[in-house]
Short mmCIF file of C-alpha atoms and ligand atoms in Angstrom, two decimals:
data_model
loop_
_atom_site.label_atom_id
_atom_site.label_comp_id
_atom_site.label_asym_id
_atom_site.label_seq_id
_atom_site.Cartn_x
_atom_site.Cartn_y
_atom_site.Cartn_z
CA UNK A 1 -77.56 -97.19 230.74
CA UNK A 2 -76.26 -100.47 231.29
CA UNK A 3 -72.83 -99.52 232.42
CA UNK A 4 -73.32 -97.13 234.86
CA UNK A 5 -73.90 -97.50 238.88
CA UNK A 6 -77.24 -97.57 240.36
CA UNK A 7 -78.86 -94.60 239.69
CA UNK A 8 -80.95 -94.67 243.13
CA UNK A 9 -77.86 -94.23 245.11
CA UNK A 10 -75.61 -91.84 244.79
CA UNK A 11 -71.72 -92.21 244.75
CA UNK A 12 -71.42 -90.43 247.84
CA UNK A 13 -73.68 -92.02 249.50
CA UNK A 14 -71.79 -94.39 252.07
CA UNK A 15 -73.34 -97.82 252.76
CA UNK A 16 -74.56 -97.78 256.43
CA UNK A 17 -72.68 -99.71 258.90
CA UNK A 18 -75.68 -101.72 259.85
CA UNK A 19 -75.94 -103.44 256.22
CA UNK A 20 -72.34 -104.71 255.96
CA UNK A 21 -72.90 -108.36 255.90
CA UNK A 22 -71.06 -110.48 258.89
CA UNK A 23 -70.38 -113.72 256.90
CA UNK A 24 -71.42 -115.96 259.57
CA UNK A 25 -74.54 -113.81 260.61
CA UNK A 26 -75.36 -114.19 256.77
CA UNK A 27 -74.54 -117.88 256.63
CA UNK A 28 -76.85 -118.49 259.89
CA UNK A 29 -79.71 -116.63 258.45
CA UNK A 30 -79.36 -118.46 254.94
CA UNK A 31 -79.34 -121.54 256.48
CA UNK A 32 -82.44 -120.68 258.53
CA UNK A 33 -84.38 -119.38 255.63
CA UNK A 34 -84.29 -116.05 256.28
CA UNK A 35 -83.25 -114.35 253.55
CA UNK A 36 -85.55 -113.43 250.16
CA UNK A 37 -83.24 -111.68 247.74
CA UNK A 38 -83.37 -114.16 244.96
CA UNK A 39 -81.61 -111.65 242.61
CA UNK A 40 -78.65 -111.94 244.31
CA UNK A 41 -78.36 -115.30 245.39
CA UNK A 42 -79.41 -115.05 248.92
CA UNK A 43 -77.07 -112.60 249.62
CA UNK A 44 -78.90 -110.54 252.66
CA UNK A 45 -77.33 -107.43 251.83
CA UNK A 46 -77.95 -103.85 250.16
CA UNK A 47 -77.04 -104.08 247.09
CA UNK A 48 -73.41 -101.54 247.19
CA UNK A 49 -73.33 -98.20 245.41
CA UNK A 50 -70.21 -99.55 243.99
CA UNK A 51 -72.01 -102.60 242.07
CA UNK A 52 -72.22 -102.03 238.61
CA UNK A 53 -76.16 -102.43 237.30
CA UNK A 54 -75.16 -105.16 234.27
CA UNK A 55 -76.77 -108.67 234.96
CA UNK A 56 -74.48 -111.33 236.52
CA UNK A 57 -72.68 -113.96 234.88
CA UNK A 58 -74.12 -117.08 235.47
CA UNK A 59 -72.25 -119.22 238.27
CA UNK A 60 -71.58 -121.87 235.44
CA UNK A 61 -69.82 -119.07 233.70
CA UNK A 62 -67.67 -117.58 236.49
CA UNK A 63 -66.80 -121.04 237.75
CA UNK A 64 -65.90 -122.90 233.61
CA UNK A 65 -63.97 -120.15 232.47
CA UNK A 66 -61.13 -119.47 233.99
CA UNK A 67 -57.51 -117.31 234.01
CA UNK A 68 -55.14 -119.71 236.97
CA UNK A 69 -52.37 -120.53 235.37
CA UNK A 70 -51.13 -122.74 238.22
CA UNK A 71 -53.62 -124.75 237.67
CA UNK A 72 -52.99 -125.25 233.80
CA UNK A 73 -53.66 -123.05 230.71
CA UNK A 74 -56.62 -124.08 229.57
CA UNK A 75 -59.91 -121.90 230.37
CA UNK A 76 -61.16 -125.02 231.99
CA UNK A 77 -58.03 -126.68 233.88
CA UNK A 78 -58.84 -125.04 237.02
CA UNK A 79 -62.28 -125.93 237.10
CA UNK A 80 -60.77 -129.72 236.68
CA UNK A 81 -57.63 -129.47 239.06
CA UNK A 82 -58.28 -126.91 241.60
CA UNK A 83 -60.22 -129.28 244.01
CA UNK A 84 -56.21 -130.34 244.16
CA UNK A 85 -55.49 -126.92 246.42
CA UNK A 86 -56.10 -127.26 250.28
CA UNK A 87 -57.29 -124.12 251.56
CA UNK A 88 -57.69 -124.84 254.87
CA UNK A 89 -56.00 -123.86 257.45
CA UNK A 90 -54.82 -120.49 255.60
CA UNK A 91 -52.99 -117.48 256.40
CA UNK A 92 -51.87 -114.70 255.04
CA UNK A 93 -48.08 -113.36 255.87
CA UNK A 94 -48.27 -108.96 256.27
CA UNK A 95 -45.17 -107.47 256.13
CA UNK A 96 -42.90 -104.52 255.16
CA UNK A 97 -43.60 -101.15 255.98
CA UNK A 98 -46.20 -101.74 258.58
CA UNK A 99 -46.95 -101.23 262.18
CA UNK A 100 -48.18 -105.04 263.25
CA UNK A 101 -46.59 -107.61 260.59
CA UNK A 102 -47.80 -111.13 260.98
CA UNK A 103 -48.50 -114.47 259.87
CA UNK A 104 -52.50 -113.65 260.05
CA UNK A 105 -54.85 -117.03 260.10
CA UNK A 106 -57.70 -116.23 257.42
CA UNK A 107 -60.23 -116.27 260.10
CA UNK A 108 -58.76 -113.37 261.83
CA UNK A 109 -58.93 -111.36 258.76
CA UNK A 110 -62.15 -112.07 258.30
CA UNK A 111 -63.20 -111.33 261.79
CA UNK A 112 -65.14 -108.12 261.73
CA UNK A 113 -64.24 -107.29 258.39
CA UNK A 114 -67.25 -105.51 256.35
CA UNK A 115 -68.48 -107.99 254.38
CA UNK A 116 -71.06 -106.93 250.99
CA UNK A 117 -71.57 -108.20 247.75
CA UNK A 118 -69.91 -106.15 244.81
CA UNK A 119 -71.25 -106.48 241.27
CA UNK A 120 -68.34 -105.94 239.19
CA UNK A 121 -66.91 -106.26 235.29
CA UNK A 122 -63.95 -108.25 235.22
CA UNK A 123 -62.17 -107.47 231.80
CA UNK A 124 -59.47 -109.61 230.93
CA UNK A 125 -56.37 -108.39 228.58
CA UNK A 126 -57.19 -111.14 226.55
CA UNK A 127 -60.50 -109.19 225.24
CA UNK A 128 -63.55 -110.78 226.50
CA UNK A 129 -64.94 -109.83 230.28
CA UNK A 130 -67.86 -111.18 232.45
CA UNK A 131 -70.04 -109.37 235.19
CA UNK A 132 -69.45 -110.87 238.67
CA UNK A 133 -71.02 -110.98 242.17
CA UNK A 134 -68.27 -110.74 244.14
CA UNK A 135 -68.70 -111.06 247.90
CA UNK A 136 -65.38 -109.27 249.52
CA UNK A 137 -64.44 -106.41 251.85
CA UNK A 138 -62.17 -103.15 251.03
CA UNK A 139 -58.61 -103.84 251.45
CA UNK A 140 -58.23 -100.71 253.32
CA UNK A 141 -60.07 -102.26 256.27
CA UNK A 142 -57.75 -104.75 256.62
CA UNK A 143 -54.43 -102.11 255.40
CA UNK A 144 -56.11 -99.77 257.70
CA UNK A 145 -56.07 -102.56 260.37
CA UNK A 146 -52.31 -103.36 260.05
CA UNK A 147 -51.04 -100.20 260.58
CA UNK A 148 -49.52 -98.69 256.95
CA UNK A 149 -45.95 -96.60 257.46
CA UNK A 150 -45.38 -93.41 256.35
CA UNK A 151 -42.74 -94.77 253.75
CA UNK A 152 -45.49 -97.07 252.21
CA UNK A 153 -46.20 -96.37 248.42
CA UNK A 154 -46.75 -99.64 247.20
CA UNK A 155 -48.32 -103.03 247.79
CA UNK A 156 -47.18 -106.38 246.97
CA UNK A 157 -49.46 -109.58 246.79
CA UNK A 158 -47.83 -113.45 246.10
CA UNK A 159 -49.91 -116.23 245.64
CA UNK A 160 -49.18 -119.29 247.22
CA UNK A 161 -46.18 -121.97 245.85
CA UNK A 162 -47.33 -125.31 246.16
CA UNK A 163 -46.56 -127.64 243.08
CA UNK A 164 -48.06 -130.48 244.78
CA UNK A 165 -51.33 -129.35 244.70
CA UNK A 166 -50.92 -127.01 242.05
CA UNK A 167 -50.09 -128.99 238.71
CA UNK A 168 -49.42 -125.79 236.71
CA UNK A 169 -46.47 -124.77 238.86
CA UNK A 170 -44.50 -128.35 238.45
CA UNK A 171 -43.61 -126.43 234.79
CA UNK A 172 -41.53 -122.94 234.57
CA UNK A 173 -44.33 -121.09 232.28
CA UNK A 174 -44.59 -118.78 234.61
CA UNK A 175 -41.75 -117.17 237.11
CA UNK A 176 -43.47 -118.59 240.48
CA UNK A 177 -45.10 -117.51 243.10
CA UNK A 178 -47.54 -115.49 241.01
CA UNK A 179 -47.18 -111.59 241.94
CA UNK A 180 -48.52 -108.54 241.87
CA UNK A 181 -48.39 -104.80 242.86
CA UNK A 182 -50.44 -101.89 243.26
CA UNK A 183 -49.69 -98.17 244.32
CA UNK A 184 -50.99 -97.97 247.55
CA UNK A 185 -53.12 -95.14 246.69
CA UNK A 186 -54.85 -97.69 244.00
CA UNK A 187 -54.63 -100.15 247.06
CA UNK A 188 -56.62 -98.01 249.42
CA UNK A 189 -59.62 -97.24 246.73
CA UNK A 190 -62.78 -98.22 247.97
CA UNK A 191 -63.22 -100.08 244.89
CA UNK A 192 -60.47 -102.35 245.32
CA UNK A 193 -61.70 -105.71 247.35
CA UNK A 194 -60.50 -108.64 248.74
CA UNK A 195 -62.89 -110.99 248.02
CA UNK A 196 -63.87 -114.29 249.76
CA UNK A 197 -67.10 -115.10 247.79
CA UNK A 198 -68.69 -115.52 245.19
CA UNK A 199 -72.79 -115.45 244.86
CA UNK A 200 -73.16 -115.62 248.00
CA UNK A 201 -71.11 -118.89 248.87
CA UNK A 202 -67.15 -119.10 249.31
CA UNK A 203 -65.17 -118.68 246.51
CA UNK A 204 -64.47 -121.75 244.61
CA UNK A 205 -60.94 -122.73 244.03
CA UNK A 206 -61.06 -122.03 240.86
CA UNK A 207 -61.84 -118.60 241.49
CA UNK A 208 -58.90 -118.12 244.05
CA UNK A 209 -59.89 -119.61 246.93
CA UNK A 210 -59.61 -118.30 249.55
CA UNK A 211 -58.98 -114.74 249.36
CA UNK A 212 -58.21 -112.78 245.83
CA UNK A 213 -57.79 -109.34 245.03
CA UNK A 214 -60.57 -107.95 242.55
CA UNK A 215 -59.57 -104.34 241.16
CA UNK A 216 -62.15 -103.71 238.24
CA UNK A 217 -60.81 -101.29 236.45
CA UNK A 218 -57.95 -103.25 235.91
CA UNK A 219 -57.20 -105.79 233.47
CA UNK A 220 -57.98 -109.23 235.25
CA UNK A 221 -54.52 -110.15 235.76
CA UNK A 222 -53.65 -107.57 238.28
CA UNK A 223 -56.47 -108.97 240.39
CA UNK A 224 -54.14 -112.20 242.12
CA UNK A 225 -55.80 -115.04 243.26
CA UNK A 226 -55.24 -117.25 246.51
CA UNK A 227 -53.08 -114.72 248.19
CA UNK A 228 -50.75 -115.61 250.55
CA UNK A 229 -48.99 -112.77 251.32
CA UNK A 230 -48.91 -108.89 251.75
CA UNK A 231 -45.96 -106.62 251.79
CA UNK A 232 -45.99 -102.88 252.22
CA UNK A 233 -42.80 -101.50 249.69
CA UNK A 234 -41.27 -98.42 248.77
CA UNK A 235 -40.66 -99.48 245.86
CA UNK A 236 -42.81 -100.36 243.13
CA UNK A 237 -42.64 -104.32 243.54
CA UNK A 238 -42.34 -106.93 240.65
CA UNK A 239 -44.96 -108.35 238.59
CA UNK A 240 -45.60 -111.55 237.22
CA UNK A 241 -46.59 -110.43 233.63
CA UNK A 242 -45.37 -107.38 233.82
CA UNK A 243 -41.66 -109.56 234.45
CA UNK A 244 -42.74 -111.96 232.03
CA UNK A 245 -43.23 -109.31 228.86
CA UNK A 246 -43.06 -105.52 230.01
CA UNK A 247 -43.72 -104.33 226.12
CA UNK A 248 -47.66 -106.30 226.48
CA UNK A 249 -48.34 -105.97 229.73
CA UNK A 250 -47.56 -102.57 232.34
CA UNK A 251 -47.51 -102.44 235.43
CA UNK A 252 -50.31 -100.03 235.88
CA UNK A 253 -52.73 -102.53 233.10
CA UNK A 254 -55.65 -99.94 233.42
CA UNK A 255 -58.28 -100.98 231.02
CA UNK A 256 -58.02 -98.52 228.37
CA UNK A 257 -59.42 -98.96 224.67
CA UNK A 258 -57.48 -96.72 223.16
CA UNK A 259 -53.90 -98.67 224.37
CA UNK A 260 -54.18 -101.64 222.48
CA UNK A 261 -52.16 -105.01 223.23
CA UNK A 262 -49.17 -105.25 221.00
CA UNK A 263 -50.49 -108.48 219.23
CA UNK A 264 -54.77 -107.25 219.69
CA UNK A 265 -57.01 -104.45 219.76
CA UNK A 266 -58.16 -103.70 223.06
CA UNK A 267 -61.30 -101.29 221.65
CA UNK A 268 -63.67 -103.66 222.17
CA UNK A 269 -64.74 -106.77 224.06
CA UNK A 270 -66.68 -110.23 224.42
CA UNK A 271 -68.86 -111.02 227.06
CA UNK A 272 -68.63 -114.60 228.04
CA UNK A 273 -71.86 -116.44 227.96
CA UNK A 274 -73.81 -114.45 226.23
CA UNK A 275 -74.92 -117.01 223.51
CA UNK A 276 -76.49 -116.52 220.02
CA UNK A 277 -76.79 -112.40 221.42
CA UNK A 278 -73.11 -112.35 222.18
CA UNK A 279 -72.33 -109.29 219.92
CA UNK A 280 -68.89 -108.03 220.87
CA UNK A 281 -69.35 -104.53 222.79
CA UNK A 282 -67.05 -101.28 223.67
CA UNK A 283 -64.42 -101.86 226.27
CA UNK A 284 -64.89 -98.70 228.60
CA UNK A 285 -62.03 -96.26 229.72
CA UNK A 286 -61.31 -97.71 232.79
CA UNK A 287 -63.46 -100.42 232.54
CA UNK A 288 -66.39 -97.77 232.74
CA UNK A 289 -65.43 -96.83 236.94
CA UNK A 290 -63.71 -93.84 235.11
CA UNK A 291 -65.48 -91.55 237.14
CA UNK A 292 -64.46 -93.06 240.29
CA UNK A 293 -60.63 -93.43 239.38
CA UNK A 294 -60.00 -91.24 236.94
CA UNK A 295 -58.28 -88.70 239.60
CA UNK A 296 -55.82 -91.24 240.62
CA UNK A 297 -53.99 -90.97 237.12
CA UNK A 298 -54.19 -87.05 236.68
CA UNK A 299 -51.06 -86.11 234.97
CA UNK A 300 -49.77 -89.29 233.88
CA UNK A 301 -49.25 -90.53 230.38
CA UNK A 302 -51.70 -93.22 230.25
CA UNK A 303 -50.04 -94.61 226.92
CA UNK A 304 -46.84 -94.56 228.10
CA UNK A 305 -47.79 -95.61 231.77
CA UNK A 306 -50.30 -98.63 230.65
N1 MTE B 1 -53.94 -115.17 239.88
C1 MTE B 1 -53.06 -116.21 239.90
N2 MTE B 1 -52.47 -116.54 241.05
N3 MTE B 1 -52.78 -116.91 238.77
C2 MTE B 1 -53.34 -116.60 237.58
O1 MTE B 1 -53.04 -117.26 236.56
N4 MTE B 1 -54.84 -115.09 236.34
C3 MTE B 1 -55.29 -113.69 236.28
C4 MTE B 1 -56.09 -113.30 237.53
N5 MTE B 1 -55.44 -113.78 238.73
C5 MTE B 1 -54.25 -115.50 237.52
C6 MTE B 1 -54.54 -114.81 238.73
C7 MTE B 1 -56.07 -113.39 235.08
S1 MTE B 1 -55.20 -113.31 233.61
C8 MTE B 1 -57.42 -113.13 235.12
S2 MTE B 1 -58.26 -112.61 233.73
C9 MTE B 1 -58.19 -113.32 236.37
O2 MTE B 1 -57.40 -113.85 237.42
C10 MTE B 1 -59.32 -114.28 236.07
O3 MTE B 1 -60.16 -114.40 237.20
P1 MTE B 1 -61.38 -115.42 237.12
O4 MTE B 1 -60.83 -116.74 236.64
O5 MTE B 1 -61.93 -115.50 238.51
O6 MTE B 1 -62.37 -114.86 236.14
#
């Protein structure tokens, strides 16, 4: 079954601390030649228990076809403009409701965080979705690492403001910087990443260089690219679509067929790439990681609360 998780590893099973992936161990080995996982692109780690078992987009497809509105509307404007973004230094501000707030350099982020590859279905609200080898770490580590206060029950993400670099944002289409929120308890799921890689190599622009979100059983828009800061809120913090048109797109924007998009069916979906065989399939209740997150809606009205 295509959709489901590797069946030789269970969902409890936790991935031993010895195959989380040090970036710069795994870029020294690569570089050596050490590494014979061809599958995965090099990548010299275990395949997680959290990757779904669907093949890959190819890199041409993850890296063509893109959502980054600051970079233009078009699938393939940020493909052509976002060589325009300097990413380099970067860091990423902390704050609110937490015990060390900060103005952390990307480095120190990275430093020790628990690198591994994720294979993951991104769908996107506009109805087609693609299968991705993300290469991230939980956002817990780095919450956990930060110190989150008692009064925490949401968290904010902003992606950086920067018209000069970022053509897309010289025009009002969207209500700048791009945010978005998540209830912490959504925040702290091991399945939620922040991801600094793709196939094995740093993310491209394009793709939200250099640290994104990915939450995949979310619509793709929740998962913010080229994050520049992090605030721990009370209160459940604005979003940029959610701002933009509350009646198409909630807050919560858990994949769910039977909710459909006020202007499109959201029952099924097309996968990018997939050619002369690219037969439009079910979209999944919860992007198919129901029975991972599931639990985290129990007693909500998922039609009301979409
Ligand atoms: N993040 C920012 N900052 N700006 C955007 O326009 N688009 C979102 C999301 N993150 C977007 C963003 C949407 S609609 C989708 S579907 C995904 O990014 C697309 O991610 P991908 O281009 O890596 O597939």
């Amino acid at each position: 079954m295509s959709h489901r998780f590797r069946p030789d590893l269970g969902w409890s099973d936790v991935t031993p601390k010895a195959d989380f992936l040090n970036r710069r161990q795994f870029m020294a080995s690569a570089a050596a030649g050490l590494i014979a996982s061809p599958a995965l692109a090099g990548l010299n780690a275990k395949p997680s228990v959290y990757s779904t078992m669907e093949k890959p987009n190819s890199r041409d497809d993850i890296t063509q076809y893109n959502n980054f509105y600051e970079f233009g509307f078009d699938k393939g404007d940020p493909a052509k403009n976002a060589h325009l973004l300097t990413t380099d230094p970067w860091a990423v501000k902390i704050d609110g409701l937490v015990d060390r707030p900060g103005n952390y350099d990307l480095g120190d982020i990275l430093t020790g965080a628990p690198l591994e590859e994720r294979i993951y279905r991104l769908r996107c609200v506009e109805a087609w979705s693609l299968v991705v080898p993300w290469v991230g770490f939980e956002l817990s580590h780095l919450l956990n690492r930060v110190g989150v206060q008692p009064g925490a029950k949401y968290v904010a993400f902003e992606t950086l403001f920067r018209p000069d670099e970022m053509p897309g944002q010289r025009r009002r289409v969207l209500d700048w910087p791009y945010r978005e929120g998540l209830r912490l308890d959504e925040a702290m799921h091991p399945l939620t990443i922040l991801a600094n890689g793709v196939y094995g190599e740093d993310l491209p622009n394009q793709c939200g260089a250099p640290l994104r979100l990915v939450v995949p059983w979310k619509y793709g828009f929740k998962s913010i690219k080229s994050i520049v800061r992090i605030s721990l809120t009370a209160e459940q913090p604005p979003a940029t679509w959610n701002m933009e048109q509350s009646r198409e797109y909630g807050f919560y924007a858990n994949v769910n067929p039977q909710v459909d998009h006020p202007r499109w069916s959201q029952a099924t979906e097309r996968r990018i790439g997939g050619g002369l065989f690219n037969a439009r399939q079910d979209t999944l209740m919860f992007n198919g990681y129901a029975d991972q997150v599931a639990d985290l809606y129990a007693g909500m009205d998922l039609k009301k609360q979409f």
